[in-house]
């Protein structure tokens, strides 16, 4: 059950159902479940408009929009307490800097109803702990939710307001979720990216593994590796091509505002 202002919300758990809502957005009124449809959805929550960190995050998402569209991943943004008018004004800045249209909706949540519903704001922290006085500001988190087509939470990231979201990791996790759904009995190891080996779930016996994955390699009885099935690597439902997820950067006029790793740097980290 969602908390009302002044109450402590119960944190969501992975696998629990994402609550539905109706909201005014920069793209008109939406019903969240209808907007998401049968797609994977990323709900990105940030503290406030016209802030440097959030601006770089939305620029990154805007530049990645064609890839999200190609694989039917829906994006939705939510700030804590901003009006529709502020969203629309800020949207113009983002499009000017990025050179890309901001095609996904930003929710207007001036009364913080949806922010409380998704537990990304706590009005209980309005009091300044050092003085006992009211600061007038609620505690806000920078959060990202990956929600499945069945409206279940599959990933929950909570960042401090001072730390920007890692869009590369969001994309990598989407890869992982899609891959293990398609390749039954397999899991993604640490730092996995598309095309790398998978690990076999421990519930599958060696006898079953020999039938299902005849070329698997065993390091320990509980640690068995297998190549990613060709049909899984090549399937259109996989979100992005290997290496492509690290190739995006934000460039404005003469300066690099924020960048992602190039392919060589990325492979050096994950290999």
PDB file of C-alpha atoms in Angstrom:
ATOM      1  CA  UNK A   1       0.000   0.000   0.000  1.00  0.00           C
ATOM      2  CA  UNK A   2       1.347   3.428  -0.895  1.00  0.00           C
ATOM      3  CA  UNK A   3       2.277   5.934   1.779  1.00  0.00           C
ATOM      4  CA  UNK A   4       0.631   9.307   2.012  1.00  0.00           C
ATOM      5  CA  UNK A   5       2.721  12.419   2.757  1.00  0.00           C
ATOM      6  CA  UNK A   6       4.200  12.166   6.240  1.00  0.00           C
ATOM      7  CA  UNK A   7       3.992   8.360   6.378  1.00  0.00           C
ATOM      8  CA  UNK A   8       6.839   5.906   5.836  1.00  0.00           C
ATOM      9  CA  UNK A   9       6.267   3.788   2.727  1.00  0.00           C
ATOM     10  CA  UNK A  10       7.057   0.089   2.641  1.00  0.00           C
ATOM     11  CA  UNK A  11       9.969  -0.467   0.223  1.00  0.00           C
ATOM     12  CA  UNK A  12       9.183  -2.373  -2.949  1.00  0.00           C
ATOM     13  CA  UNK A  13      10.670  -5.818  -3.453  1.00  0.00           C
ATOM     14  CA  UNK A  14      11.891  -7.381  -6.657  1.00  0.00           C
ATOM     15  CA  UNK A  15       9.059  -9.414  -8.101  1.00  0.00           C
ATOM     16  CA  UNK A  16       6.327  -7.317  -6.507  1.00  0.00           C
ATOM     17  CA  UNK A  17       3.785  -5.585  -8.710  1.00  0.00           C
ATOM     18  CA  UNK A  18       4.432  -2.013  -9.807  1.00  0.00           C
ATOM     19  CA  UNK A  19       1.406   0.100  -8.860  1.00  0.00           C
ATOM     20  CA  UNK A  20      -0.667   1.670 -11.592  1.00  0.00           C
ATOM     21  CA  UNK A  21      -1.416   5.386 -11.752  1.00  0.00           C
ATOM     22  CA  UNK A  22      -2.892   8.065 -13.977  1.00  0.00           C
ATOM     23  CA  UNK A  23      -0.867  11.235 -14.469  1.00  0.00           C
ATOM     24  CA  UNK A  24      -0.470  14.403 -16.468  1.00  0.00           C
ATOM     25  CA  UNK A  25       2.737  14.343 -18.499  1.00  0.00           C
ATOM     26  CA  UNK A  26       4.550  16.307 -21.169  1.00  0.00           C
ATOM     27  CA  UNK A  27       2.891  13.968 -23.695  1.00  0.00           C
ATOM     28  CA  UNK A  28      -0.628  14.248 -22.276  1.00  0.00           C
ATOM     29  CA  UNK A  29      -2.549  12.213 -19.710  1.00  0.00           C
ATOM     30  CA  UNK A  30      -1.395   8.610 -19.360  1.00  0.00           C
ATOM     31  CA  UNK A  31      -2.521   5.487 -17.574  1.00  0.00           C
ATOM     32  CA  UNK A  32       0.757   3.800 -16.643  1.00  0.00           C
ATOM     33  CA  UNK A  33      -0.348   0.224 -17.385  1.00  0.00           C
ATOM     34  CA  UNK A  34      -1.812   1.224 -20.747  1.00  0.00           C
ATOM     35  CA  UNK A  35       1.292   3.243 -21.602  1.00  0.00           C
ATOM     36  CA  UNK A  36       3.610   0.339 -20.761  1.00  0.00           C
ATOM     37  CA  UNK A  37       1.463  -2.204 -22.588  1.00  0.00           C
ATOM     38  CA  UNK A  38       3.389  -5.429 -23.170  1.00  0.00           C
ATOM     39  CA  UNK A  39       6.786  -3.734 -23.191  1.00  0.00           C
ATOM     40  CA  UNK A  40       9.641  -3.594 -20.728  1.00  0.00           C
ATOM     41  CA  UNK A  41       9.521  -0.186 -19.049  1.00  0.00           C
ATOM     42  CA  UNK A  42      12.120   1.998 -17.362  1.00  0.00           C
ATOM     43  CA  UNK A  43      10.712   4.476 -14.848  1.00  0.00           C
ATOM     44  CA  UNK A  44      13.426   6.989 -14.023  1.00  0.00           C
ATOM     45  CA  UNK A  45      12.926   9.249 -10.985  1.00  0.00           C
ATOM     46  CA  UNK A  46      15.065  12.311 -10.337  1.00  0.00           C
ATOM     47  CA  UNK A  47      14.913  15.097  -7.709  1.00  0.00           C
ATOM     48  CA  UNK A  48      14.223  18.271  -9.689  1.00  0.00           C
ATOM     49  CA  UNK A  49      14.173  19.939 -13.129  1.00  0.00           C
ATOM     50  CA  UNK A  50      16.889  22.365 -14.272  1.00  0.00           C
ATOM     51  CA  UNK A  51      19.564  20.483 -12.319  1.00  0.00           C
ATOM     52  CA  UNK A  52      22.941  19.558 -13.854  1.00  0.00           C
ATOM     53  CA  UNK A  53      22.952  15.843 -12.994  1.00  0.00           C
ATOM     54  CA  UNK A  54      19.379  15.179 -14.125  1.00  0.00           C
ATOM     55  CA  UNK A  55      19.988  17.153 -17.319  1.00  0.00           C
ATOM     56  CA  UNK A  56      22.880  14.883 -18.327  1.00  0.00           C
ATOM     57  CA  UNK A  57      20.804  11.799 -17.505  1.00  0.00           C
ATOM     58  CA  UNK A  58      17.844  12.818 -19.647  1.00  0.00           C
ATOM     59  CA  UNK A  59      20.183  13.809 -22.473  1.00  0.00           C
ATOM     60  CA  UNK A  60      21.666  10.305 -22.417  1.00  0.00           C
ATOM     61  CA  UNK A  61      18.211   8.723 -22.456  1.00  0.00           C
ATOM     62  CA  UNK A  62      17.099  11.025 -25.280  1.00  0.00           C
ATOM     63  CA  UNK A  63      20.106  10.041 -27.397  1.00  0.00           C
ATOM     64  CA  UNK A  64      19.408   6.348 -26.742  1.00  0.00           C
ATOM     65  CA  UNK A  65      15.717   6.691 -27.658  1.00  0.00           C
ATOM     66  CA  UNK A  66      16.074   5.152 -31.160  1.00  0.00           C
ATOM     67  CA  UNK A  67      17.505   1.969 -29.656  1.00  0.00           C
ATOM     68  CA  UNK A  68      14.797   1.766 -26.999  1.00  0.00           C
ATOM     69  CA  UNK A  69      12.165   2.242 -29.726  1.00  0.00           C
ATOM     70  CA  UNK A  70      13.701  -0.447 -31.917  1.00  0.00           C
ATOM     71  CA  UNK A  71      13.293  -3.033 -29.198  1.00  0.00           C
ATOM     72  CA  UNK A  72      10.015  -1.744 -27.766  1.00  0.00           C
ATOM     73  CA  UNK A  73      11.338  -0.520 -24.410  1.00  0.00           C
ATOM     74  CA  UNK A  74       9.240   2.276 -22.930  1.00  0.00           C
ATOM     75  CA  UNK A  75      10.791   5.173 -20.996  1.00  0.00           C
ATOM     76  CA  UNK A  76       9.047   7.332 -18.422  1.00  0.00           C
ATOM     77  CA  UNK A  77      10.517  10.044 -16.183  1.00  0.00           C
ATOM     78  CA  UNK A  78       9.299  11.430 -12.862  1.00  0.00           C
ATOM     79  CA  UNK A  79      10.551  14.369 -10.825  1.00  0.00           C
ATOM     80  CA  UNK A  80       9.523  15.159  -7.285  1.00  0.00           C
ATOM     81  CA  UNK A  81       7.274  18.200  -7.110  1.00  0.00           C
ATOM     82  CA  UNK A  82       7.791  19.886 -10.492  1.00  0.00           C
ATOM     83  CA  UNK A  83       4.917  21.289 -12.526  1.00  0.00           C
ATOM     84  CA  UNK A  84       4.073  20.504 -16.134  1.00  0.00           C
ATOM     85  CA  UNK A  85       5.112  24.031 -17.127  1.00  0.00           C
ATOM     86  CA  UNK A  86       8.600  23.551 -15.655  1.00  0.00           C
ATOM     87  CA  UNK A  87       8.945  20.204 -17.421  1.00  0.00           C
ATOM     88  CA  UNK A  88       8.066  21.723 -20.784  1.00  0.00           C
ATOM     89  CA  UNK A  89      10.513  24.602 -20.333  1.00  0.00           C
ATOM     90  CA  UNK A  90      13.329  22.268 -19.272  1.00  0.00           C
ATOM     91  CA  UNK A  91      12.539  19.878 -22.120  1.00  0.00           C
ATOM     92  CA  UNK A  92      13.479  22.640 -24.572  1.00  0.00           C
ATOM     93  CA  UNK A  93      16.902  22.993 -22.935  1.00  0.00           C
ATOM     94  CA  UNK A  94      17.518  19.242 -23.110  1.00  0.00           C
ATOM     95  CA  UNK A  95      16.626  19.111 -26.791  1.00  0.00           C
ATOM     96  CA  UNK A  96      18.809  22.144 -27.518  1.00  0.00           C
ATOM     97  CA  UNK A  97      21.854  20.638 -25.790  1.00  0.00           C
ATOM     98  CA  UNK A  98      21.453  17.074 -27.039  1.00  0.00           C
ATOM     99  CA  UNK A  99      20.265  17.809 -30.552  1.00  0.00           C
ATOM    100  CA  UNK A 100      17.749  14.993 -30.074  1.00  0.00           C
ATOM    101  CA  UNK A 101      14.018  15.177 -29.346  1.00  0.00           C
ATOM    102  CA  UNK A 102      12.857  14.130 -25.886  1.00  0.00           C
ATOM    103  CA  UNK A 103      10.200  11.668 -26.967  1.00  0.00           C
ATOM    104  CA  UNK A 104       9.302  10.000 -23.678  1.00  0.00           C
ATOM    105  CA  UNK A 105       6.889  11.553 -21.151  1.00  0.00           C
ATOM    106  CA  UNK A 106       7.905  13.386 -17.987  1.00  0.00           C
ATOM    107  CA  UNK A 107       5.291  13.092 -15.246  1.00  0.00           C
ATOM    108  CA  UNK A 108       4.002  16.251 -13.566  1.00  0.00           C
ATOM    109  CA  UNK A 109       3.824  15.371  -9.866  1.00  0.00           C
ATOM    110  CA  UNK A 110       3.575  18.710  -8.121  1.00  0.00           C
ATOM    111  CA  UNK A 111       1.722  17.271  -5.115  1.00  0.00           C
ATOM    112  CA  UNK A 112       4.167  14.302  -4.936  1.00  0.00           C
ATOM    113  CA  UNK A 113       1.375  11.718  -5.104  1.00  0.00           C
ATOM    114  CA  UNK A 114       3.222   9.404  -7.501  1.00  0.00           C
ATOM    115  CA  UNK A 115       6.561  10.080  -5.806  1.00  0.00           C
ATOM    116  CA  UNK A 116       5.049   8.768  -2.574  1.00  0.00           C
ATOM    117  CA  UNK A 117       3.425   5.882  -4.439  1.00  0.00           C
ATOM    118  CA  UNK A 118       6.862   4.789  -5.681  1.00  0.00           C
ATOM    119  CA  UNK A 119       8.631   5.664  -2.420  1.00  0.00           C
ATOM    120  CA  UNK A 120      11.159   8.097  -3.905  1.00  0.00           C
ATOM    121  CA  UNK A 121      10.452  10.962  -1.505  1.00  0.00           C
ATOM    122  CA  UNK A 122      10.175  11.160   2.268  1.00  0.00           C
ATOM    123  CA  UNK A 123       8.460  14.199   3.746  1.00  0.00           C
ATOM    124  CA  UNK A 124       9.442  12.886   7.165  1.00  0.00           C
ATOM    125  CA  UNK A 125      12.914  14.334   6.531  1.00  0.00           C
ATOM    126  CA  UNK A 126      11.636  17.883   6.212  1.00  0.00           C
ATOM    127  CA  UNK A 127      13.136  18.752   9.575  1.00  0.00           C
ATOM    128  CA  UNK A 128      16.796  19.797   9.670  1.00  0.00           C
ATOM    129  CA  UNK A 129      18.437  17.311  12.054  1.00  0.00           C
ATOM    130  CA  UNK A 130      21.155  19.784  13.066  1.00  0.00           C
ATOM    131  CA  UNK A 131      18.836  22.609  14.121  1.00  0.00           C
ATOM    132  CA  UNK A 132      15.440  21.001  14.562  1.00  0.00           C
ATOM    133  CA  UNK A 133      14.045  23.551  12.128  1.00  0.00           C
ATOM    134  CA  UNK A 134      12.045  22.803   9.014  1.00  0.00           C
ATOM    135  CA  UNK A 135      14.180  23.027   5.875  1.00  0.00           C
ATOM    136  CA  UNK A 136      11.215  23.043   3.528  1.00  0.00           C
ATOM    137  CA  UNK A 137      12.782  20.274   1.444  1.00  0.00           C
ATOM    138  CA  UNK A 138      11.826  16.609   1.409  1.00  0.00           C
ATOM    139  CA  UNK A 139      14.477  13.905   1.121  1.00  0.00           C
ATOM    140  CA  UNK A 140      14.554  12.780  -2.509  1.00  0.00           C
ATOM    141  CA  UNK A 141      16.294   9.884  -4.202  1.00  0.00           C
ATOM    142  CA  UNK A 142      17.440   9.355  -7.757  1.00  0.00           C
ATOM    143  CA  UNK A 143      15.860   6.011  -8.636  1.00  0.00           C
ATOM    144  CA  UNK A 144      15.439   3.756 -11.639  1.00  0.00           C
ATOM    145  CA  UNK A 145      12.963   0.906 -11.943  1.00  0.00           C
ATOM    146  CA  UNK A 146      12.979  -1.760 -14.640  1.00  0.00           C
ATOM    147  CA  UNK A 147       9.454  -3.136 -14.894  1.00  0.00           C
ATOM    148  CA  UNK A 148       8.586  -6.263 -16.865  1.00  0.00           C
ATOM    149  CA  UNK A 149       5.700  -6.624 -19.341  1.00  0.00           C
ATOM    150  CA  UNK A 150       3.876  -8.377 -16.474  1.00  0.00           C
ATOM    151  CA  UNK A 151       4.275  -5.148 -14.424  1.00  0.00           C
ATOM    152  CA  UNK A 152       6.728  -6.727 -11.975  1.00  0.00           C
ATOM    153  CA  UNK A 153       9.764  -4.946 -10.551  1.00  0.00           C
ATOM    154  CA  UNK A 154      12.862  -6.610 -12.016  1.00  0.00           C
ATOM    155  CA  UNK A 155      15.456  -4.054 -10.944  1.00  0.00           C
ATOM    156  CA  UNK A 156      15.444  -1.200  -8.440  1.00  0.00           C
ATOM    157  CA  UNK A 157      18.325   1.287  -8.305  1.00  0.00           C
ATOM    158  CA  UNK A 158      18.461   3.985  -5.630  1.00  0.00           C
ATOM    159  CA  UNK A 159      21.195   6.579  -6.039  1.00  0.00           C
ATOM    160  CA  UNK A 160      21.988   9.514  -3.759  1.00  0.00           C
ATOM    161  CA  UNK A 161      20.884  12.776  -5.332  1.00  0.00           C
ATOM    162  CA  UNK A 162      24.525  13.755  -5.936  1.00  0.00           C
ATOM    163  CA  UNK A 163      25.303  10.687  -8.090  1.00  0.00           C
ATOM    164  CA  UNK A 164      24.153  10.344 -11.690  1.00  0.00           C
ATOM    165  CA  UNK A 165      22.464   7.225 -13.017  1.00  0.00           C
ATOM    166  CA  UNK A 166      24.505   4.709 -15.025  1.00  0.00           C
ATOM    167  CA  UNK A 167      22.538   4.276 -18.255  1.00  0.00           C
ATOM    168  CA  UNK A 168      25.018   1.665 -19.510  1.00  0.00           C
ATOM    169  CA  UNK A 169      24.230  -0.569 -16.528  1.00  0.00           C
ATOM    170  CA  UNK A 170      20.491  -0.148 -17.081  1.00  0.00           C
ATOM    171  CA  UNK A 171      20.917  -1.352 -20.645  1.00  0.00           C
ATOM    172  CA  UNK A 172      23.175  -4.227 -19.582  1.00  0.00           C
ATOM    173  CA  UNK A 173      20.598  -5.426 -17.045  1.00  0.00           C
ATOM    174  CA  UNK A 174      17.868  -5.273 -19.681  1.00  0.00           C
ATOM    175  CA  UNK A 175      20.098  -7.464 -21.859  1.00  0.00           C
ATOM    176  CA  UNK A 176      20.494  -9.898 -18.971  1.00  0.00           C
ATOM    177  CA  UNK A 177      16.789 -10.088 -18.202  1.00  0.00           C
ATOM    178  CA  UNK A 178      15.833 -10.663 -21.825  1.00  0.00           C
ATOM    179  CA  UNK A 179      18.582 -13.256 -22.290  1.00  0.00           C
ATOM    180  CA  UNK A 180      17.783 -15.450 -19.281  1.00  0.00           C
ATOM    181  CA  UNK A 181      14.102 -15.306 -20.182  1.00  0.00           C
ATOM    182  CA  UNK A 182      14.905 -16.662 -23.647  1.00  0.00           C
ATOM    183  CA  UNK A 183      17.594 -19.142 -22.528  1.00  0.00           C
ATOM    184  CA  UNK A 184      15.833 -21.248 -19.906  1.00  0.00           C
ATOM    185  CA  UNK A 185      18.069 -22.741 -17.237  1.00  0.00           C
ATOM    186  CA  UNK A 186      20.871 -20.235 -17.755  1.00  0.00           C
ATOM    187  CA  UNK A 187      22.019 -17.206 -15.773  1.00  0.00           C
ATOM    188  CA  UNK A 188      24.330 -14.277 -16.523  1.00  0.00           C
ATOM    189  CA  UNK A 189      27.631 -14.136 -14.585  1.00  0.00           C
ATOM    190  CA  UNK A 190      29.208 -10.961 -13.228  1.00  0.00           C
ATOM    191  CA  UNK A 191      30.002  -8.253 -15.799  1.00  0.00           C
ATOM    192  CA  UNK A 192      28.175 -10.236 -18.484  1.00  0.00           C
ATOM    193  CA  UNK A 193      27.473  -8.561 -21.820  1.00  0.00           C
ATOM    194  CA  UNK A 194      25.783 -10.080 -24.896  1.00  0.00           C
ATOM    195  CA  UNK A 195      27.892 -12.752 -26.547  1.00  0.00           C
ATOM    196  CA  UNK A 196      29.782 -13.750 -23.396  1.00  0.00           C
ATOM    197  CA  UNK A 197      29.381 -17.162 -21.767  1.00  0.00           C
ATOM    198  CA  UNK A 198      26.450 -17.889 -19.485  1.00  0.00           C
ATOM    199  CA  UNK A 199      26.347 -20.085 -16.372  1.00  0.00           C
ATOM    200  CA  UNK A 200      24.057 -23.058 -15.823  1.00  0.00           C
ATOM    201  CA  UNK A 201      21.542 -22.887 -12.994  1.00  0.00           C
ATOM    202  CA  UNK A 202      22.503 -25.255 -10.130  1.00  0.00           C
ATOM    203  CA  UNK A 203      19.067 -26.923 -10.211  1.00  0.00           C
ATOM    204  CA  UNK A 204      20.038 -28.506 -13.536  1.00  0.00           C
ATOM    205  CA  UNK A 205      21.928 -31.760 -12.966  1.00  0.00           C
ATOM    206  CA  UNK A 206      25.029 -32.714 -14.940  1.00  0.00           C
ATOM    207  CA  UNK A 207      23.000 -35.361 -16.755  1.00  0.00           C
ATOM    208  CA  UNK A 208      20.407 -32.789 -17.778  1.00  0.00           C
ATOM    209  CA  UNK A 209      23.119 -30.298 -18.718  1.00  0.00           C
ATOM    210  CA  UNK A 210      24.828 -32.834 -20.999  1.00  0.00           C
ATOM    211  CA  UNK A 211      21.587 -33.201 -22.930  1.00  0.00           C
ATOM    212  CA  UNK A 212      20.593 -29.558 -22.973  1.00  0.00           C
ATOM    213  CA  UNK A 213      24.061 -27.963 -23.178  1.00  0.00           C
ATOM    214  CA  UNK A 214      26.397 -30.703 -24.515  1.00  0.00           C
ATOM    215  CA  UNK A 215      29.407 -28.384 -24.881  1.00  0.00           C
ATOM    216  CA  UNK A 216      29.332 -26.876 -21.408  1.00  0.00           C
ATOM    217  CA  UNK A 217      32.541 -26.533 -19.380  1.00  0.00           C
ATOM    218  CA  UNK A 218      32.663 -27.360 -15.685  1.00  0.00           C
ATOM    219  CA  UNK A 219      35.011 -25.448 -13.379  1.00  0.00           C
ATOM    220  CA  UNK A 220      33.350 -26.707 -10.199  1.00  0.00           C
ATOM    221  CA  UNK A 221      30.225 -28.856  -9.807  1.00  0.00           C
ATOM    222  CA  UNK A 222      28.285 -25.662  -9.120  1.00  0.00           C
ATOM    223  CA  UNK A 223      30.122 -23.486 -11.683  1.00  0.00           C
ATOM    224  CA  UNK A 224      29.431 -24.545 -15.265  1.00  0.00           C
ATOM    225  CA  UNK A 225      29.816 -22.295 -18.302  1.00  0.00           C
ATOM    226  CA  UNK A 226      28.140 -22.506 -21.682  1.00  0.00           C
ATOM    227  CA  UNK A 227      28.245 -20.326 -24.776  1.00  0.00           C
ATOM    228  CA  UNK A 228      25.285 -18.040 -25.311  1.00  0.00           C
ATOM    229  CA  UNK A 229      22.911 -19.868 -27.706  1.00  0.00           C
ATOM    230  CA  UNK A 230      23.244 -18.478 -31.234  1.00  0.00           C
ATOM    231  CA  UNK A 231      19.522 -17.896 -31.554  1.00  0.00           C
ATOM    232  CA  UNK A 232      19.613 -15.867 -28.327  1.00  0.00           C
ATOM    233  CA  UNK A 233      22.506 -13.684 -29.483  1.00  0.00           C
ATOM    234  CA  UNK A 234      20.873 -12.994 -32.826  1.00  0.00           C
ATOM    235  CA  UNK A 235      17.274 -12.651 -31.632  1.00  0.00           C
ATOM    236  CA  UNK A 236      15.698  -9.295 -32.354  1.00  0.00           C
ATOM    237  CA  UNK A 237      14.307  -9.037 -28.834  1.00  0.00           C
ATOM    238  CA  UNK A 238      17.830  -8.526 -27.447  1.00  0.00           C
ATOM    239  CA  UNK A 239      18.118  -4.852 -26.738  1.00  0.00           C
ATOM    240  CA  UNK A 240      21.427  -3.714 -28.159  1.00  0.00           C
ATOM    241  CA  UNK A 241      24.331  -5.063 -30.145  1.00  0.00           C
ATOM    242  CA  UNK A 242      27.479  -6.138 -28.295  1.00  0.00           C
ATOM    243  CA  UNK A 243      29.700  -3.129 -27.696  1.00  0.00           C
ATOM    244  CA  UNK A 244      27.067  -0.684 -28.908  1.00  0.00           C
ATOM    245  CA  UNK A 245      25.773  -0.002 -25.412  1.00  0.00           C
ATOM    246  CA  UNK A 246      29.040   1.748 -24.522  1.00  0.00           C
ATOM    247  CA  UNK A 247      29.325   3.957 -27.588  1.00  0.00           C
ATOM    248  CA  UNK A 248      27.114   6.903 -26.671  1.00  0.00           C
ATOM    249  CA  UNK A 249      28.381  10.254 -25.430  1.00  0.00           C
ATOM    250  CA  UNK A 250      26.915  13.704 -24.942  1.00  0.00           C
ATOM    251  CA  UNK A 251      28.603  16.493 -26.845  1.00  0.00           C
ATOM    252  CA  UNK A 252      27.460  20.118 -26.700  1.00  0.00           C
ATOM    253  CA  UNK A 253      29.230  22.785 -28.731  1.00  0.00           C
ATOM    254  CA  UNK A 254      32.923  22.714 -27.737  1.00  0.00           C
ATOM    255  CA  UNK A 255      32.767  20.491 -24.675  1.00  0.00           C
ATOM    256  CA  UNK A 256      32.143  16.910 -23.674  1.00  0.00           C
ATOM    257  CA  UNK A 257      29.444  17.062 -21.010  1.00  0.00           C
ATOM    258  CA  UNK A 258      29.440  13.371 -20.247  1.00  0.00           C
ATOM    259  CA  UNK A 259      30.769  10.315 -22.006  1.00  0.00           C
ATOM    260  CA  UNK A 260      30.565   6.555 -22.092  1.00  0.00           C
ATOM    261  CA  UNK A 261      33.455   4.162 -22.555  1.00  0.00           C
ATOM    262  CA  UNK A 262      34.586   3.282 -26.038  1.00  0.00           C
ATOM    263  CA  UNK A 263      34.519  -0.390 -27.038  1.00  0.00           C
ATOM    264  CA  UNK A 264      38.173  -1.027 -26.144  1.00  0.00           C
ATOM    265  CA  UNK A 265      37.828   0.519 -22.679  1.00  0.00           C
ATOM    266  CA  UNK A 266      34.554  -1.283 -22.079  1.00  0.00           C
ATOM    267  CA  UNK A 267      35.968  -4.708 -22.952  1.00  0.00           C
ATOM    268  CA  UNK A 268      39.007  -4.055 -20.754  1.00  0.00           C
ATOM    269  CA  UNK A 269      36.682  -3.645 -17.781  1.00  0.00           C
ATOM    270  CA  UNK A 270      34.293  -6.516 -18.408  1.00  0.00           C
ATOM    271  CA  UNK A 271      36.806  -9.109 -19.592  1.00  0.00           C
TER     272      UNK A 271
END
